[in-house]
PDB file of N, CA and C in Angstrom:
ATOM      1  N   UNK Y 140     -34.107 -77.475 -41.928  1.00 91.00           N
ATOM      2  CA  UNK Y 140     -33.445 -78.529 -40.421  1.00 91.00           C
ATOM      3  C   UNK Y 140     -34.587 -78.696 -39.780  1.00 91.00           C
ATOM      4  N   UNK Y 141     -34.756 -80.344 -39.436  1.00 91.00           N
ATOM      5  CA  UNK Y 141     -36.296 -80.918 -39.075  1.00 91.00           C
ATOM      6  C   UNK Y 141     -35.486 -81.375 -37.505  1.00 91.00           C
ATOM      7  N   UNK Y 142     -36.345 -81.213 -36.203  1.00 92.00           N
ATOM      8  CA  UNK Y 142     -36.251 -81.111 -35.095  1.00 92.00           C
ATOM      9  C   UNK Y 142     -36.902 -82.165 -34.097  1.00 92.00           C
ATOM     10  N   UNK Y 143     -37.058 -83.333 -33.594  1.00 94.00           N
ATOM     11  CA  UNK Y 143     -38.291 -84.103 -32.961  1.00 94.00           C
ATOM     12  C   UNK Y 143     -37.725 -84.096 -32.148  1.00 94.00           C
ATOM     13  N   UNK Y 144     -39.047 -83.811 -30.543  1.00 94.00           N
ATOM     14  CA  UNK Y 144     -38.417 -84.290 -29.207  1.00 94.00           C
ATOM     15  C   UNK Y 144     -40.509 -84.644 -29.079  1.00 94.00           C
ATOM     16  N   UNK Y 145     -39.930 -85.519 -27.467  1.00 94.00           N
ATOM     17  CA  UNK Y 145     -41.090 -86.028 -26.915  1.00 94.00           C
ATOM     18  C   UNK Y 145     -41.522 -84.995 -25.894  1.00 94.00           C
ATOM     19  N   UNK Y 146     -42.706 -84.843 -25.978  1.00 95.00           N
ATOM     20  CA  UNK Y 146     -43.396 -83.893 -25.340  1.00 95.00           C
ATOM     21  C   UNK Y 146     -42.792 -84.434 -23.610  1.00 95.00           C
ATOM     22  N   UNK Y 147     -43.250 -85.400 -23.265  1.00 94.00           N
ATOM     23  CA  UNK Y 147     -42.533 -85.944 -21.840  1.00 94.00           C
ATOM     24  C   UNK Y 147     -41.861 -86.424 -21.680  1.00 94.00           C
ATOM     25  N   UNK Y 148     -40.769 -85.477 -22.082  1.00 94.00           N
ATOM     26  CA  UNK Y 148     -39.795 -85.027 -21.331  1.00 94.00           C
ATOM     27  C   UNK Y 148     -39.366 -84.058 -21.115  1.00 94.00           C
ATOM     28  N   UNK Y 149     -40.027 -83.322 -20.956  1.00 92.00           N
ATOM     29  CA  UNK Y 149     -40.308 -81.836 -20.009  1.00 92.00           C
ATOM     30  C   UNK Y 149     -40.497 -81.656 -19.292  1.00 92.00           C
ATOM     31  N   UNK Y 150     -40.374 -81.687 -17.737  1.00 92.00           N
ATOM     32  CA  UNK Y 150     -42.058 -81.717 -16.707  1.00 92.00           C
ATOM     33  C   UNK Y 150     -43.186 -81.003 -17.295  1.00 92.00           C
ATOM     34  N   UNK Y 151     -44.467 -81.365 -16.438  1.00 90.00           N
ATOM     35  CA  UNK Y 151     -45.735 -80.958 -17.261  1.00 90.00           C
ATOM     36  C   UNK Y 151     -46.107 -79.620 -16.307  1.00 90.00           C
ATOM     37  N   UNK Y 152     -45.512 -79.322 -16.012  1.00 91.00           N
ATOM     38  CA  UNK Y 152     -45.762 -77.885 -15.394  1.00 91.00           C
ATOM     39  C   UNK Y 152     -44.973 -76.284 -16.056  1.00 91.00           C
ATOM     40  N   UNK Y 153     -44.174 -77.147 -17.336  1.00 93.00           N
ATOM     41  CA  UNK Y 153     -43.314 -76.515 -17.561  1.00 93.00           C
ATOM     42  C   UNK Y 153     -43.517 -75.611 -18.918  1.00 93.00           C
ATOM     43  N   UNK Y 154     -44.247 -77.051 -20.149  1.00 94.00           N
ATOM     44  CA  UNK Y 154     -43.710 -78.139 -20.858  1.00 94.00           C
ATOM     45  C   UNK Y 154     -44.050 -77.292 -21.762  1.00 94.00           C
ATOM     46  N   UNK Y 155     -45.342 -76.373 -21.716  1.00 94.00           N
ATOM     47  CA  UNK Y 155     -45.748 -75.330 -22.966  1.00 94.00           C
ATOM     48  C   UNK Y 155     -44.662 -74.201 -23.501  1.00 94.00           C
ATOM     49  N   UNK Y 156     -43.970 -74.021 -22.100  1.00 94.00           N
ATOM     50  CA  UNK Y 156     -42.997 -73.025 -21.879  1.00 94.00           C
ATOM     51  C   UNK Y 156     -41.441 -73.127 -23.087  1.00 94.00           C
ATOM     52  N   UNK Y 157     -41.215 -74.755 -21.984  1.00 95.00           N
ATOM     53  CA  UNK Y 157     -40.062 -74.985 -23.164  1.00 95.00           C
ATOM     54  C   UNK Y 157     -40.556 -75.902 -24.816  1.00 95.00           C
ATOM     55  N   UNK Y 158     -41.726 -75.958 -25.330  1.00 96.00           N
ATOM     56  CA  UNK Y 158     -42.202 -76.410 -26.445  1.00 96.00           C
ATOM     57  C   UNK Y 158     -42.162 -74.673 -27.558  1.00 96.00           C
ATOM     58  N   UNK Y 159     -42.255 -73.928 -26.412  1.00 95.00           N
ATOM     59  CA  UNK Y 159     -42.471 -72.400 -28.100  1.00 95.00           C
ATOM     60  C   UNK Y 159     -40.945 -72.345 -27.940  1.00 95.00           C
ATOM     61  N   UNK Y 160     -40.531 -71.535 -26.546  1.00 94.00           N
ATOM     62  CA  UNK Y 160     -39.498 -71.804 -27.220  1.00 94.00           C
ATOM     63  C   UNK Y 160     -37.738 -72.617 -27.081  1.00 94.00           C
ATOM     64  N   UNK Y 161     -38.262 -73.858 -27.649  1.00 95.00           N
ATOM     65  CA  UNK Y 161     -37.223 -74.493 -28.447  1.00 95.00           C
ATOM     66  C   UNK Y 161     -38.066 -74.181 -30.349  1.00 95.00           C
ATOM     67  N   UNK Y 162     -39.601 -73.744 -30.941  1.00 96.00           N
ATOM     68  CA  UNK Y 162     -39.754 -73.284 -32.024  1.00 96.00           C
ATOM     69  C   UNK Y 162     -38.964 -71.883 -32.371  1.00 96.00           C
ATOM     70  N   UNK Y 163     -38.967 -71.355 -30.936  1.00 94.00           N
ATOM     71  CA  UNK Y 163     -38.095 -69.435 -31.515  1.00 94.00           C
ATOM     72  C   UNK Y 163     -36.889 -69.780 -31.074  1.00 94.00           C
ATOM     73  N   UNK Y 164     -36.412 -70.877 -30.644  1.00 94.00           N
ATOM     74  CA  UNK Y 164     -34.841 -71.263 -31.932  1.00 94.00           C
ATOM     75  C   UNK Y 164     -34.446 -71.538 -32.908  1.00 94.00           C
ATOM     76  N   UNK Y 165     -36.720 -72.202 -32.912  1.00 96.00           N
ATOM     77  CA  UNK Y 165     -35.712 -72.463 -35.007  1.00 96.00           C
ATOM     78  C   UNK Y 165     -35.200 -71.427 -36.077  1.00 96.00           C
ATOM     79  N   UNK Y 166     -35.116 -71.794 -37.109  1.00 96.00           N
ATOM     80  CA  UNK Y 166     -34.587 -71.070 -38.221  1.00 96.00           C
ATOM     81  C   UNK Y 166     -36.098 -70.887 -39.071  1.00 96.00           C
ATOM     82  N   UNK Y 167     -36.528 -69.208 -39.808  1.00 96.00           N
ATOM     83  CA  UNK Y 167     -37.317 -70.135 -40.410  1.00 96.00           C
ATOM     84  C   UNK Y 167     -37.094 -70.663 -41.430  1.00 96.00           C
ATOM     85  N   UNK Y 168     -38.255 -71.772 -41.604  1.00 96.00           N
ATOM     86  CA  UNK Y 168     -37.586 -72.541 -42.814  1.00 96.00           C
ATOM     87  C   UNK Y 168     -37.570 -74.170 -41.984  1.00 96.00           C
ATOM     88  N   UNK Y 169     -37.135 -74.027 -40.790  1.00 97.00           N
ATOM     89  CA  UNK Y 169     -36.974 -75.203 -40.315  1.00 97.00           C
ATOM     90  C   UNK Y 169     -38.798 -75.970 -39.597  1.00 97.00           C
ATOM     91  N   UNK Y 170     -38.217 -77.323 -38.915  1.00 98.00           N
ATOM     92  CA  UNK Y 170     -39.503 -77.743 -38.418  1.00 98.00           C
ATOM     93  C   UNK Y 170     -39.587 -78.604 -37.616  1.00 98.00           C
ATOM     94  N   UNK Y 171     -39.943 -78.323 -36.282  1.00 97.00           N
ATOM     95  CA  UNK Y 171     -40.346 -79.051 -34.927  1.00 97.00           C
ATOM     96  C   UNK Y 171     -41.807 -79.806 -35.409  1.00 97.00           C
ATOM     97  N   UNK Y 172     -40.651 -81.935 -34.908  1.00 98.00           N
ATOM     98  CA  UNK Y 172     -41.756 -82.334 -34.565  1.00 98.00           C
ATOM     99  C   UNK Y 172     -41.618 -82.777 -33.355  1.00 98.00           C
ATOM    100  N   UNK Y 173     -42.959 -82.784 -32.919  1.00 98.00           N
ATOM    101  CA  UNK Y 173     -43.247 -83.392 -31.426  1.00 98.00           C
ATOM    102  C   UNK Y 173     -44.079 -84.551 -31.325  1.00 98.00           C
ATOM    103  N   UNK Y 174     -43.827 -85.425 -30.537  1.00 97.00           N
ATOM    104  CA  UNK Y 174     -44.826 -86.721 -30.123  1.00 97.00           C
ATOM    105  C   UNK Y 174     -45.077 -86.381 -28.407  1.00 97.00           C
ATOM    106  N   UNK Y 175     -46.568 -86.223 -28.206  1.00 97.00           N
ATOM    107  CA  UNK Y 175     -47.383 -86.669 -27.232  1.00 97.00           C
ATOM    108  C   UNK Y 175     -47.990 -87.966 -26.892  1.00 97.00           C
ATOM    109  N   UNK Y 176     -48.252 -88.033 -25.685  1.00 95.00           N
ATOM    110  CA  UNK Y 176     -49.067 -89.379 -25.656  1.00 95.00           C
ATOM    111  C   UNK Y 176     -50.265 -88.704 -25.602  1.00 95.00           C
ATOM    112  N   UNK Y 177     -50.627 -87.726 -25.335  1.00 94.00           N
ATOM    113  CA  UNK Y 177     -52.253 -87.310 -24.774  1.00 94.00           C
ATOM    114  C   UNK Y 177     -52.702 -86.150 -25.871  1.00 94.00           C
ATOM    115  N   UNK Y 178     -53.714 -85.034 -25.618  1.00 96.00           N
ATOM    116  CA  UNK Y 178     -53.974 -85.073 -27.129  1.00 96.00           C
ATOM    117  C   UNK Y 178     -53.528 -83.325 -27.252  1.00 96.00           C
ATOM    118  N   UNK Y 179     -52.883 -83.130 -27.852  1.00 96.00           N
ATOM    119  CA  UNK Y 179     -51.700 -81.897 -27.561  1.00 96.00           C
ATOM    120  C   UNK Y 179     -52.905 -80.097 -28.643  1.00 96.00           C
ATOM    121  N   UNK Y 180     -54.297 -80.254 -27.992  1.00 97.00           N
ATOM    122  CA  UNK Y 180     -54.963 -79.809 -28.599  1.00 97.00           C
ATOM    123  C   UNK Y 180     -54.542 -78.009 -27.410  1.00 97.00           C
ATOM    124  N   UNK Y 181     -54.920 -78.035 -26.213  1.00 96.00           N
ATOM    125  CA  UNK Y 181     -54.539 -77.318 -25.483  1.00 96.00           C
ATOM    126  C   UNK Y 181     -53.474 -76.421 -25.589  1.00 96.00           C
ATOM    127  N   UNK Y 182     -52.308 -77.514 -26.137  1.00 96.00           N
ATOM    128  CA  UNK Y 182     -50.918 -75.869 -25.937  1.00 96.00           C
ATOM    129  C   UNK Y 182     -51.170 -75.939 -27.981  1.00 96.00           C
ATOM    130  N   UNK Y 183     -51.962 -76.736 -28.654  1.00 97.00           N
ATOM    131  CA  UNK Y 183     -52.087 -75.846 -30.579  1.00 97.00           C
ATOM    132  C   UNK Y 183     -52.956 -75.086 -30.346  1.00 97.00           C
ATOM    133  N   UNK Y 184     -53.772 -74.830 -29.165  1.00 96.00           N
ATOM    134  CA  UNK Y 184     -54.459 -73.246 -29.205  1.00 96.00           C
ATOM    135  C   UNK Y 184     -53.264 -71.787 -28.264  1.00 96.00           C
ATOM    136  N   UNK Y 185     -52.907 -73.010 -28.442  1.00 95.00           N
ATOM    137  CA  UNK Y 185     -51.885 -71.853 -27.605  1.00 95.00           C
ATOM    138  C   UNK Y 185     -50.593 -70.957 -28.140  1.00 95.00           C
ATOM    139  N   UNK Y 186     -50.422 -72.672 -29.056  1.00 96.00           N
ATOM    140  CA  UNK Y 186     -49.615 -71.864 -29.669  1.00 96.00           C
ATOM    141  C   UNK Y 186     -49.659 -71.201 -30.903  1.00 96.00           C
ATOM    142  N   UNK Y 187     -51.030 -71.389 -31.561  1.00 94.00           N
ATOM    143  CA  UNK Y 187     -51.262 -70.486 -32.669  1.00 94.00           C
ATOM    144  C   UNK Y 187     -51.992 -69.486 -32.059  1.00 94.00           C
ATOM    145  N   UNK Y 188     -52.131 -68.824 -30.528  1.00 93.00           N
ATOM    146  CA  UNK Y 188     -52.386 -68.085 -30.237  1.00 93.00           C
ATOM    147  C   UNK Y 188     -50.974 -66.773 -29.472  1.00 93.00           C
ATOM    148  N   UNK Y 189     -49.731 -66.850 -30.040  1.00 93.00           N
ATOM    149  CA  UNK Y 189     -48.230 -66.893 -29.478  1.00 93.00           C
ATOM    150  C   UNK Y 189     -47.807 -66.321 -30.570  1.00 93.00           C
ATOM    151  N   UNK Y 190     -48.260 -67.700 -30.978  1.00 93.00           N
ATOM    152  CA  UNK Y 190     -46.678 -67.679 -32.514  1.00 93.00           C
ATOM    153  C   UNK Y 190     -47.459 -67.414 -33.566  1.00 93.00           C
ATOM    154  N   UNK Y 191     -48.148 -66.168 -34.550  1.00 90.00           N
ATOM    155  CA  UNK Y 191     -48.014 -66.192 -35.656  1.00 90.00           C
ATOM    156  C   UNK Y 191     -46.947 -66.351 -36.825  1.00 90.00           C
ATOM    157  N   UNK Y 192     -46.200 -66.224 -36.249  1.00 92.00           N
ATOM    158  CA  UNK Y 192     -45.555 -67.030 -37.344  1.00 92.00           C
ATOM    159  C   UNK Y 192     -44.789 -68.671 -37.883  1.00 92.00           C
ATOM    160  N   UNK Y 193     -46.218 -69.104 -37.712  1.00 95.00           N
ATOM    161  CA  UNK Y 193     -46.275 -70.579 -37.296  1.00 95.00           C
ATOM    162  C   UNK Y 193     -47.246 -71.001 -37.525  1.00 95.00           C
ATOM    163  N   UNK Y 194     -47.176 -72.777 -37.950  1.00 96.00           N
ATOM    164  CA  UNK Y 194     -48.448 -73.603 -38.509  1.00 96.00           C
ATOM    165  C   UNK Y 194     -48.220 -74.496 -38.219  1.00 96.00           C
ATOM    166  N   UNK Y 195     -49.079 -75.327 -37.519  1.00 97.00           N
ATOM    167  CA  UNK Y 195     -49.310 -77.120 -36.855  1.00 97.00           C
ATOM    168  C   UNK Y 195     -49.716 -77.700 -38.042  1.00 97.00           C
ATOM    169  N   UNK Y 196     -49.101 -78.988 -38.239  1.00 97.00           N
ATOM    170  CA  UNK Y 196     -49.941 -80.041 -39.207  1.00 97.00           C
ATOM    171  C   UNK Y 196     -49.541 -80.912 -38.282  1.00 97.00           C
ATOM    172  N   UNK Y 197     -50.569 -81.235 -38.025  1.00 97.00           N
ATOM    173  CA  UNK Y 197     -50.920 -82.913 -37.580  1.00 97.00           C
ATOM    174  C   UNK Y 197     -50.308 -83.729 -38.361  1.00 97.00           C
ATOM    175  N   UNK Y 198     -49.651 -85.018 -37.897  1.00 97.00           N
ATOM    176  CA  UNK Y 198     -49.546 -86.270 -38.959  1.00 97.00           C
ATOM    177  C   UNK Y 198     -50.145 -87.613 -38.096  1.00 97.00           C
ATOM    178  N   UNK Y 199     -50.373 -87.491 -36.714  1.00 97.00           N
ATOM    179  CA  UNK Y 199     -51.039 -88.850 -36.731  1.00 97.00           C
ATOM    180  C   UNK Y 199     -51.573 -88.113 -35.048  1.00 97.00           C
ATOM    181  N   UNK Y 200     -53.167 -88.820 -35.315  1.00 96.00           N
ATOM    182  CA  UNK Y 200     -54.130 -88.557 -34.058  1.00 96.00           C
ATOM    183  C   UNK Y 200     -54.314 -89.984 -33.467  1.00 96.00           C
ATOM    184  N   UNK Y 201     -53.910 -89.700 -32.427  1.00 94.00           N
ATOM    185  CA  UNK Y 201     -54.215 -90.815 -31.324  1.00 94.00           C
ATOM    186  C   UNK Y 201     -54.645 -92.324 -31.970  1.00 94.00           C
ATOM    187  N   UNK Y 202     -55.662 -92.489 -30.124  1.00 95.00           N
ATOM    188  CA  UNK Y 202     -55.738 -92.608 -29.764  1.00 95.00           C
ATOM    189  C   UNK Y 202     -54.394 -92.705 -28.446  1.00 95.00           C
ATOM    190  N   UNK Y 203     -53.602 -93.431 -28.214  1.00 95.00           N
ATOM    191  CA  UNK Y 203     -52.104 -93.506 -27.520  1.00 95.00           C
ATOM    192  C   UNK Y 203     -50.921 -92.160 -28.195  1.00 95.00           C
ATOM    193  N   UNK Y 204     -51.144 -91.414 -28.683  1.00 96.00           N
ATOM    194  CA  UNK Y 204     -50.466 -91.383 -29.912  1.00 96.00           C
ATOM    195  C   UNK Y 204     -50.918 -89.971 -30.789  1.00 96.00           C
ATOM    196  N   UNK Y 205     -49.683 -89.395 -31.035  1.00 98.00           N
ATOM    197  CA  UNK Y 205     -50.327 -87.510 -31.004  1.00 98.00           C
ATOM    198  C   UNK Y 205     -48.444 -87.515 -31.485  1.00 98.00           C
ATOM    199  N   UNK Y 206     -48.728 -87.549 -33.823  1.00 98.00           N
ATOM    200  CA  UNK Y 206     -47.527 -86.786 -33.930  1.00 98.00           C
ATOM    201  C   UNK Y 206     -48.005 -85.140 -34.720  1.00 98.00           C
ATOM    202  N   UNK Y 207     -47.045 -84.241 -34.017  1.00 98.00           N
ATOM    203  CA  UNK Y 207     -47.207 -83.203 -35.226  1.00 98.00           C
ATOM    204  C   UNK Y 207     -45.980 -82.339 -35.037  1.00 98.00           C
ATOM    205  N   UNK Y 208     -46.486 -81.554 -36.717  1.00 98.00           N
ATOM    206  CA  UNK Y 208     -45.261 -80.560 -36.289  1.00 98.00           C
ATOM    207  C   UNK Y 208     -45.347 -79.045 -36.616  1.00 98.00           C
ATOM    208  N   UNK Y 209     -44.597 -78.285 -35.760  1.00 97.00           N
ATOM    209  CA  UNK Y 209     -44.625 -76.961 -36.039  1.00 97.00           C
ATOM    210  C   UNK Y 209     -43.584 -76.684 -36.618  1.00 97.00           C
ATOM    211  N   UNK Y 210     -44.006 -76.181 -37.878  1.00 97.00           N
ATOM    212  CA  UNK Y 210     -43.346 -75.712 -38.594  1.00 97.00           C
ATOM    213  C   UNK Y 210     -42.909 -74.077 -38.881  1.00 97.00           C
ATOM    214  N   UNK Y 211     -42.588 -73.425 -38.828  1.00 96.00           N
ATOM    215  CA  UNK Y 211     -41.841 -71.956 -39.138  1.00 96.00           C
ATOM    216  C   UNK Y 211     -41.837 -71.377 -40.295  1.00 96.00           C
ATOM    217  N   UNK Y 212     -42.507 -70.277 -40.486  1.00 95.00           N
ATOM    218  CA  UNK Y 212     -42.908 -69.788 -41.644  1.00 95.00           C
ATOM    219  C   UNK Y 212     -42.541 -68.203 -41.577  1.00 95.00           C
ATOM    220  N   UNK Y 213     -42.416 -67.481 -40.373  1.00 93.00           N
ATOM    221  CA  UNK Y 213     -40.915 -65.903 -40.284  1.00 93.00           C
ATOM    222  C   UNK Y 213     -40.765 -65.931 -39.430  1.00 93.00           C
ATOM    223  N   UNK Y 214     -40.511 -64.665 -38.911  1.00 90.00           N
ATOM    224  CA  UNK Y 214     -40.441 -64.807 -36.901  1.00 90.00           C
ATOM    225  C   UNK Y 214     -40.978 -63.599 -36.537  1.00 90.00           C
ATOM    226  N   UNK Y 215     -41.516 -63.795 -35.237  1.00 81.00           N
ATOM    227  CA  UNK Y 215     -42.272 -62.762 -34.943  1.00 81.00           C
ATOM    228  C   UNK Y 215     -41.870 -61.465 -34.787  1.00 81.00           C
ATOM    229  N   UNK Y 216     -42.473 -60.956 -35.178  1.00 72.00           N
ATOM    230  CA  UNK Y 216     -41.927 -59.425 -34.063  1.00 72.00           C
ATOM    231  C   UNK Y 216     -42.262 -59.614 -32.545  1.00 72.00           C
ATOM    232  N   UNK Y 217     -43.142 -60.018 -32.094  1.00 70.00           N
ATOM    233  CA  UNK Y 217     -43.383 -59.685 -30.639  1.00 70.00           C
ATOM    234  C   UNK Y 217     -44.016 -61.143 -30.361  1.00 70.00           C
ATOM    235  N   UNK Y 218     -43.408 -62.208 -29.363  1.00 71.00           N
ATOM    236  CA  UNK Y 218     -43.596 -62.869 -28.848  1.00 71.00           C
ATOM    237  C   UNK Y 218     -43.994 -62.451 -27.348  1.00 71.00           C
ATOM    238  N   UNK Y 219     -44.710 -63.677 -26.691  1.00 74.00           N
ATOM    239  CA  UNK Y 219     -45.445 -64.506 -25.530  1.00 74.00           C
ATOM    240  C   UNK Y 219     -45.121 -64.988 -24.947  1.00 74.00           C
ATOM    241  N   UNK Y 220     -44.276 -65.630 -23.950  1.00 73.00           N
ATOM    242  CA  UNK Y 220     -44.552 -66.483 -22.985  1.00 73.00           C
ATOM    243  C   UNK Y 220     -45.634 -67.121 -22.021  1.00 73.00           C
ATOM    244  N   UNK Y 221     -45.825 -67.966 -21.236  1.00 70.00           N
ATOM    245  CA  UNK Y 221     -46.855 -68.001 -20.796  1.00 70.00           C
ATOM    246  C   UNK Y 221     -46.097 -68.167 -19.532  1.00 70.00           C
ATOM    247  N   UNK Y 222     -47.115 -67.874 -18.610  1.00 62.00           N
ATOM    248  CA  UNK Y 222     -46.979 -67.904 -16.696  1.00 62.00           C
ATOM    249  C   UNK Y 222     -45.866 -69.404 -16.785  1.00 62.00           C
ATOM    250  N   UNK Y 223     -44.965 -69.459 -15.991  1.00 58.00           N
ATOM    251  CA  UNK Y 223     -44.745 -70.743 -14.999  1.00 58.00           C
ATOM    252  C   UNK Y 223     -45.444 -70.751 -14.043  1.00 58.00           C
TER     253      UNK Y 223
END
C-alpha cells in the first residue's frame, strides 16, 4: 500500500511525531510518500536514528518542493518517539 501526505497538514511543533506515527502504522512493505515545502533533512536524520526498520528514498529535492518516501522494510522492536 502507498499512502501520500503533505507535511504541512500537521502542526509544526508536532510534525515529526505525526510523521513517525504514520510510518509506524504502515505494514511491512508499505510506503509513505511525503511532500514538504522545505528541506526535510532534520526529519530524515531523526527518522534514520529512531526507525531502523525503514529507508528513505528522495524523489524530488527542492528548491520549492521535496518529495520523499519512507519504506517500511521490517518492524522495529524498539520505537522511540520525539518529545512534543
